PDB file of C-alpha atoms in Angstrom:
ATOM      1  CA  MET A   1      97.733   1.412  36.573  1.00  0.00           C
ATOM      2  CA  ILE A   2      94.984  -1.005  35.611  1.00  0.00           C
ATOM      3  CA  TYR A   3      91.388  -0.510  35.862  1.00  0.00           C
ATOM      4  CA  ILE A   4      88.616  -2.830  36.382  1.00  0.00           C
ATOM      5  CA  TYR A   5      84.982  -2.471  36.829  1.00  0.00           C
ATOM      6  CA  SER A   6      83.008  -4.871  38.821  1.00  0.00           C
ATOM      7  CA  TYR A   7      79.067  -5.621  38.208  1.00  0.00           C
ATOM      8  CA  LYS A   8      78.783  -7.492  41.860  1.00  0.00           C
ATOM      9  CA  SER A   9      80.548  -4.948  43.727  1.00  0.00           C
ATOM     10  CA  GLN A  10      79.372  -1.896  41.738  1.00  0.00           C
ATOM     11  CA  LYS A  11      82.965  -0.698  41.876  1.00  0.00           C
ATOM     12  CA  ILE A  12      86.035   0.292  40.318  1.00  0.00           C
ATOM     13  CA  TYR A  13      89.284  -1.195  41.309  1.00  0.00           C
ATOM     14  CA  ILE A  14      92.390   0.740  41.022  1.00  0.00           C
ATOM     15  CA  ILE A  15      95.448  -1.670  40.885  1.00  0.00           C
ATOM     16  CA  SER A  16      99.320  -1.454  40.088  1.00  0.00           C
ATOM     17  CA  GLN A  17     101.553  -3.292  37.428  1.00  0.00           C
ATOM     18  CA  ASN A  18     102.314  -5.143  40.834  1.00  0.00           C
ATOM     19  CA  LEU A  19      98.986  -6.104  41.402  1.00  0.00           C
ATOM     20  CA  GLU A  20      98.687  -4.010  44.518  1.00  0.00           C
ATOM     21  CA  LEU A  21      95.455  -2.189  45.242  1.00  0.00           C
ATOM     22  CA  ILE A  22      95.337   1.569  44.703  1.00  0.00           C
ATOM     23  CA  ASP A  23      91.986   2.466  45.663  1.00  0.00           C
ATOM     24  CA  THR A  24      88.576   1.518  44.983  1.00  0.00           C
ATOM     25  CA  LEU A  25      86.092   3.831  43.738  1.00  0.00           C
ATOM     26  CA  GLU A  26      82.278   3.814  43.768  1.00  0.00           C
ATOM     27  CA  ILE A  27      80.184   4.121  40.558  1.00  0.00           C
ATOM     28  CA  GLY A  28      77.975   6.794  39.780  1.00  0.00           C
ATOM     29  CA  ASP A  29      73.954   6.255  40.432  1.00  0.00           C
ATOM     30  CA  GLY A  30      73.343   6.538  36.331  1.00  0.00           C
ATOM     31  CA  LEU A  31      75.301   3.156  36.359  1.00  0.00           C
ATOM     32  CA  LYS A  32      74.542   0.965  38.952  1.00  0.00           C
ATOM     33  CA  ASN A  33      72.191  -1.596  38.467  1.00  0.00           C
ATOM     34  CA  ILE A  34      72.957  -2.696  35.036  1.00  0.00           C
ATOM     35  CA  PRO A  35      72.774  -6.178  34.262  1.00  0.00           C
ATOM     36  CA  PRO A  36      75.290  -8.060  32.385  1.00  0.00           C
ATOM     37  CA  GLU A  37      74.898  -9.168  28.931  1.00  0.00           C
ATOM     38  CA  LYS A  38      75.767 -12.892  28.325  1.00  0.00           C
ATOM     39  CA  TRP A  39      79.429 -11.820  27.527  1.00  0.00           C
ATOM     40  CA  GLY A  40      79.982  -9.006  29.693  1.00  0.00           C
ATOM     41  CA  SER A  41      78.559  -5.850  30.756  1.00  0.00           C
ATOM     42  CA  SER A  42      77.999  -2.719  28.308  1.00  0.00           C
ATOM     43  CA  VAL A  43      79.400  -0.245  30.706  1.00  0.00           C
ATOM     44  CA  GLN A  44      82.808   0.287  29.354  1.00  0.00           C
ATOM     45  CA  PHE A  45      85.918   2.110  29.829  1.00  0.00           C
ATOM     46  CA  VAL A  46      86.815   5.149  27.046  1.00  0.00           C
ATOM     47  CA  LEU A  47      89.784   7.195  26.950  1.00  0.00           C
ATOM     48  CA  GLN A  48      89.872  10.591  25.627  1.00  0.00           C
ATOM     49  CA  ARG A  49      93.578  10.411  24.381  1.00  0.00           C
ATOM     50  CA  GLU A  50      93.883  14.395  23.317  1.00  0.00           C
ATOM     51  CA  LEU A  51      93.227  14.926  27.199  1.00  0.00           C
ATOM     52  CA  GLY A  52      94.174  11.792  28.700  1.00  0.00           C
ATOM     53  CA  GLU A  53      91.139  11.288  30.656  1.00  0.00           C
ATOM     54  CA  LEU A  54      89.417   8.225  31.554  1.00  0.00           C
ATOM     55  CA  PHE A  55      85.840   7.451  31.308  1.00  0.00           C
ATOM     56  CA  LEU A  56      83.144   5.442  32.233  1.00  0.00           C
ATOM     57  CA  TYR A  57      79.452   5.093  30.140  1.00  0.00           C
ATOM     58  CA  ASN A  58      77.055   2.342  29.583  1.00  0.00           C
ATOM     59  CA  SER A  59      77.578   1.871  25.790  1.00  0.00           C
ATOM     60  CA  ASP A  60      73.776   0.669  25.448  1.00  0.00           C
ATOM     61  CA  LYS A  61      72.617   3.940  27.316  1.00  0.00           C
ATOM     62  CA  PRO A  62      74.949   6.726  26.558  1.00  0.00           C
ATOM     63  CA  GLU A  63      72.453   9.040  27.433  1.00  0.00           C
ATOM     64  CA  GLN A  64      73.099   8.072  31.191  1.00  0.00           C
ATOM     65  CA  GLY A  65      76.037  10.217  31.173  1.00  0.00           C
ATOM     66  CA  PHE A  66      79.766   9.816  31.037  1.00  0.00           C
ATOM     67  CA  TYR A  67      81.766   9.864  34.249  1.00  0.00           C
ATOM     68  CA  ARG A  68      85.124  10.763  34.620  1.00  0.00           C
ATOM     69  CA  ILE A  69      87.758   8.898  36.632  1.00  0.00           C
ATOM     70  CA  SER A  70      89.895  11.205  38.691  1.00  0.00           C
ATOM     71  CA  ASP A  71      92.142  10.855  41.817  1.00  0.00           C
ATOM     72  CA  THR A  72      90.033  12.221  43.769  1.00  0.00           C
ATOM     73  CA  GLY A  73      86.926   9.639  42.378  1.00  0.00           C
ATOM     74  CA  LEU A  74      84.597   9.219  40.037  1.00  0.00           C
ATOM     75  CA  GLU A  75      82.640  12.761  38.507  1.00  0.00           C
ATOM     76  CA  ARG A  76      79.588  12.724  36.207  1.00  0.00           C
ATOM     77  CA  LEU A  77      80.781  14.882  33.256  1.00  0.00           C
ATOM     78  CA  GLU A  78      79.491  18.408  33.116  1.00  0.00           C
ATOM     79  CA  TYR A  79      79.071  19.537  29.591  1.00  0.00           C
ATOM     80  CA  GLY A  80      79.462  22.452  28.450  1.00  0.00           C
ATOM     81  CA  GLN A  81      83.048  23.198  30.158  1.00  0.00           C
ATOM     82  CA  ALA A  82      85.643  25.173  27.926  1.00  0.00           C
ATOM     83  CA  LYS A  83      88.173  22.175  28.105  1.00  0.00           C
ATOM     84  CA  TYR A  84      85.665  20.515  26.299  1.00  0.00           C
ATOM     85  CA  LYS A  85      84.695  22.291  23.216  1.00  0.00           C
ATOM     86  CA  ASN A  86      85.541  20.406  20.122  1.00  0.00           C
ATOM     87  CA  LYS A  87      86.493  17.371  22.140  1.00  0.00           C
ATOM     88  CA  PHE A  88      85.258  14.207  21.083  1.00  0.00           C
ATOM     89  CA  ILE A  89      85.266  10.287  22.509  1.00  0.00           C
ATOM     90  CA  LEU A  90      85.031   7.817  20.024  1.00  0.00           C
ATOM     91  CA  ALA A  91      83.592   4.702  20.555  1.00  0.00           C
ATOM     92  CA  ASN A  92      81.440   1.525  19.181  1.00  0.00           C
ATOM     93  CA  GLY A  93      81.622   3.686  15.980  1.00  0.00           C
ATOM     94  CA  ASN A  94      80.181   6.819  17.353  1.00  0.00           C
ATOM     95  CA  PHE A  95      81.350  10.270  18.542  1.00  0.00           C
ATOM     96  CA  TYR A  96      80.253  11.462  21.715  1.00  0.00           C
ATOM     97  CA  ASP A  97      80.567  15.361  21.740  1.00  0.00           C
ATOM     98  CA  LEU A  98      82.010  16.282  25.200  1.00  0.00           C
ATOM     99  CA  TYR A  99      80.764  19.682  25.177  1.00  0.00           C
ATOM    100  CA  LYS A 100      77.372  20.097  23.503  1.00  0.00           C
ATOM    101  CA  GLU A 101      76.144  16.460  25.115  1.00  0.00           C
ATOM    102  CA  ARG A 102      75.323  14.700  21.867  1.00  0.00           C
ATOM    103  CA  VAL A 103      75.982  11.339  19.462  1.00  0.00           C
ATOM    104  CA  ILE A 104      77.114  11.510  16.423  1.00  0.00           C
ATOM    105  CA  SER A 105      76.369   8.519  14.789  1.00  0.00           C
ATOM    106  CA  ASN A 106      79.066   7.161  12.114  1.00  0.00           C
ATOM    107  CA  ASN A 107      77.111   5.125  10.021  1.00  0.00           C
ATOM    108  CA  ASN A 108      79.341   4.531   7.200  1.00  0.00           C
ATOM    109  CA  ASP A 109      79.597   0.962   6.093  1.00  0.00           C
ATOM    110  CA  GLU A 110      82.842   1.683   4.244  1.00  0.00           C
ATOM    111  CA  VAL A 111      84.569   2.773   7.102  1.00  0.00           C
ATOM    112  CA  LYS A 112      86.371   0.089   9.041  1.00  0.00           C
ATOM    113  CA  GLN A 113      88.926   1.062  11.692  1.00  0.00           C
ATOM    114  CA  MET A 114      88.890   4.090  13.240  1.00  0.00           C
ATOM    115  CA  VAL A 115      91.133   6.206  16.114  1.00  0.00           C
ATOM    116  CA  LEU A 116      91.259   9.664  17.584  1.00  0.00           C
ATOM    117  CA  ASN A 117      94.637  10.045  18.820  1.00  0.00           C
ATOM    118  CA  THR A 118      96.530  12.334  21.162  1.00  0.00           C
ATOM    119  CA  ASP A 119      96.934  14.935  18.842  1.00  0.00           C
ATOM    120  CA  GLY A 120      93.251  15.182  18.296  1.00  0.00           C
ATOM    121  CA  ASN A 121      93.502  13.762  14.554  1.00  0.00           C
ATOM    122  CA  TYR A 122      90.977  11.482  13.045  1.00  0.00           C
ATOM    123  CA  TYR A 123      92.160   8.624  11.722  1.00  0.00           C
ATOM    124  CA  PHE A 124      90.218   5.636   9.463  1.00  0.00           C
ATOM    125  CA  THR A 125      90.626   2.890   7.201  1.00  0.00           C
ATOM    126  CA  THR A 126      88.102   2.376   4.279  1.00  0.00           C
ATOM    127  CA  SER A 127      88.446   0.711   0.921  1.00  0.00           C
ATOM    128  CA  LYS A 128      87.052   3.360  -0.640  1.00  0.00           C
ATOM    129  CA  ASP A 129      89.418   5.796  -2.483  1.00  0.00           C
ATOM    130  CA  LEU A 130      88.018   9.160  -1.206  1.00  0.00           C
ATOM    131  CA  SER A 131      90.107  11.451  -3.294  1.00  0.00           C
ATOM    132  CA  ASP A 132      87.795  10.007  -6.345  1.00  0.00           C
ATOM    133  CA  PRO A 133      84.761   9.375  -4.971  1.00  0.00           C
ATOM    134  CA  LYS A 134      83.628   8.369  -8.614  1.00  0.00           C
ATOM    135  CA  LYS A 135      86.152   5.224  -8.556  1.00  0.00           C
ATOM    136  CA  LYS A 136      85.035   1.630  -8.132  1.00  0.00           C
ATOM    137  CA  VAL A 137      85.397   0.478  -4.799  1.00  0.00           C
ATOM    138  CA  ASP A 138      88.169  -2.227  -4.677  1.00  0.00           C
ATOM    139  CA  GLU A 139      88.040  -4.353  -1.660  1.00  0.00           C
ATOM    140  CA  LYS A 140      91.974  -5.445  -2.414  1.00  0.00           C
ATOM    141  CA  ASN A 141      92.724  -1.488  -1.350  1.00  0.00           C
ATOM    142  CA  ILE A 142      92.875  -0.146   1.953  1.00  0.00           C
ATOM    143  CA  TYR A 143      93.050   3.858   2.141  1.00  0.00           C
ATOM    144  CA  LEU A 144      94.188   5.369   5.369  1.00  0.00           C
ATOM    145  CA  THR A 145      92.465   8.969   5.700  1.00  0.00           C
ATOM    146  CA  LYS A 146      93.179  11.527   8.026  1.00  0.00           C
ATOM    147  CA  ILE A 147      90.806  14.209   9.383  1.00  0.00           C
ATOM    148  CA  ASN A 148      93.099  16.779  11.414  1.00  0.00           C
ATOM    149  CA  LYS A 149      91.886  18.448  14.671  1.00  0.00           C
ATOM    150  CA  LYS A 150      90.889  21.648  13.165  1.00  0.00           C
ATOM    151  CA  SER A 151      88.399  19.441  10.435  1.00  0.00           C
ATOM    152  CA  LEU A 152      86.805  17.601  12.648  1.00  0.00           C
ATOM    153  CA  PRO A 153      84.274  19.588  13.809  1.00  0.00           C
ATOM    154  CA  ALA A 154      82.991  20.535  10.498  1.00  0.00           C
ATOM    155  CA  TYR A 155      83.431  16.704   9.686  1.00  0.00           C
ATOM    156  CA  ILE A 156      81.568  15.378  12.590  1.00  0.00           C
ATOM    157  CA  GLU A 157      78.757  18.333  11.411  1.00  0.00           C
ATOM    158  CA  GLU A 158      78.947  16.867   8.222  1.00  0.00           C
ATOM    159  CA  LEU A 159      78.066  13.098   9.876  1.00  0.00           C
ATOM    160  CA  ASN A 160      75.111  14.832  12.147  1.00  0.00           C
ATOM    161  CA  GLU A 161      73.632  16.025   8.835  1.00  0.00           C
ATOM    162  CA  LYS A 162      73.713  13.174   7.309  1.00  0.00           C
ATOM    163  CA  ASN A 163      72.037  11.367   9.645  1.00  0.00           C
ATOM    164  CA  ASN A 164      68.968  13.668  10.441  1.00  0.00           C
TER     165      ASN A 164
END
């Protein structure tokens, strides 16, 4: 399925691969009337891959909340649900904790590409050898680092402490 957000109509259109309209969803009040920037809207789709759930949110003001797109429509995310414990969304270089309703910024300039995969593992690339922090950064080398699902909450807590 293809999901299209329209600023003008304030709706999400769900379209099949054959370009047939499947459904139209009204967006949540928290996302209405957000004016588009010069190059597009700050209202974005983001996928929580581990759960396979698609969300819509305002990337400029994530405090307005996440809206889960489901078969029945658009539902504002209710934080604190058991299924969201230790579940995160990675978007715009930030971790969004779906259980505790908080944003943890990844301010590390050495981290370049990041992804949370369907297994809940976090991968990122960097030019710094994290196994040897004293080693000089060599921009010619790129290292792929994996933080496994079980270690991810502790890693995010450490990021949060560094940011505060």
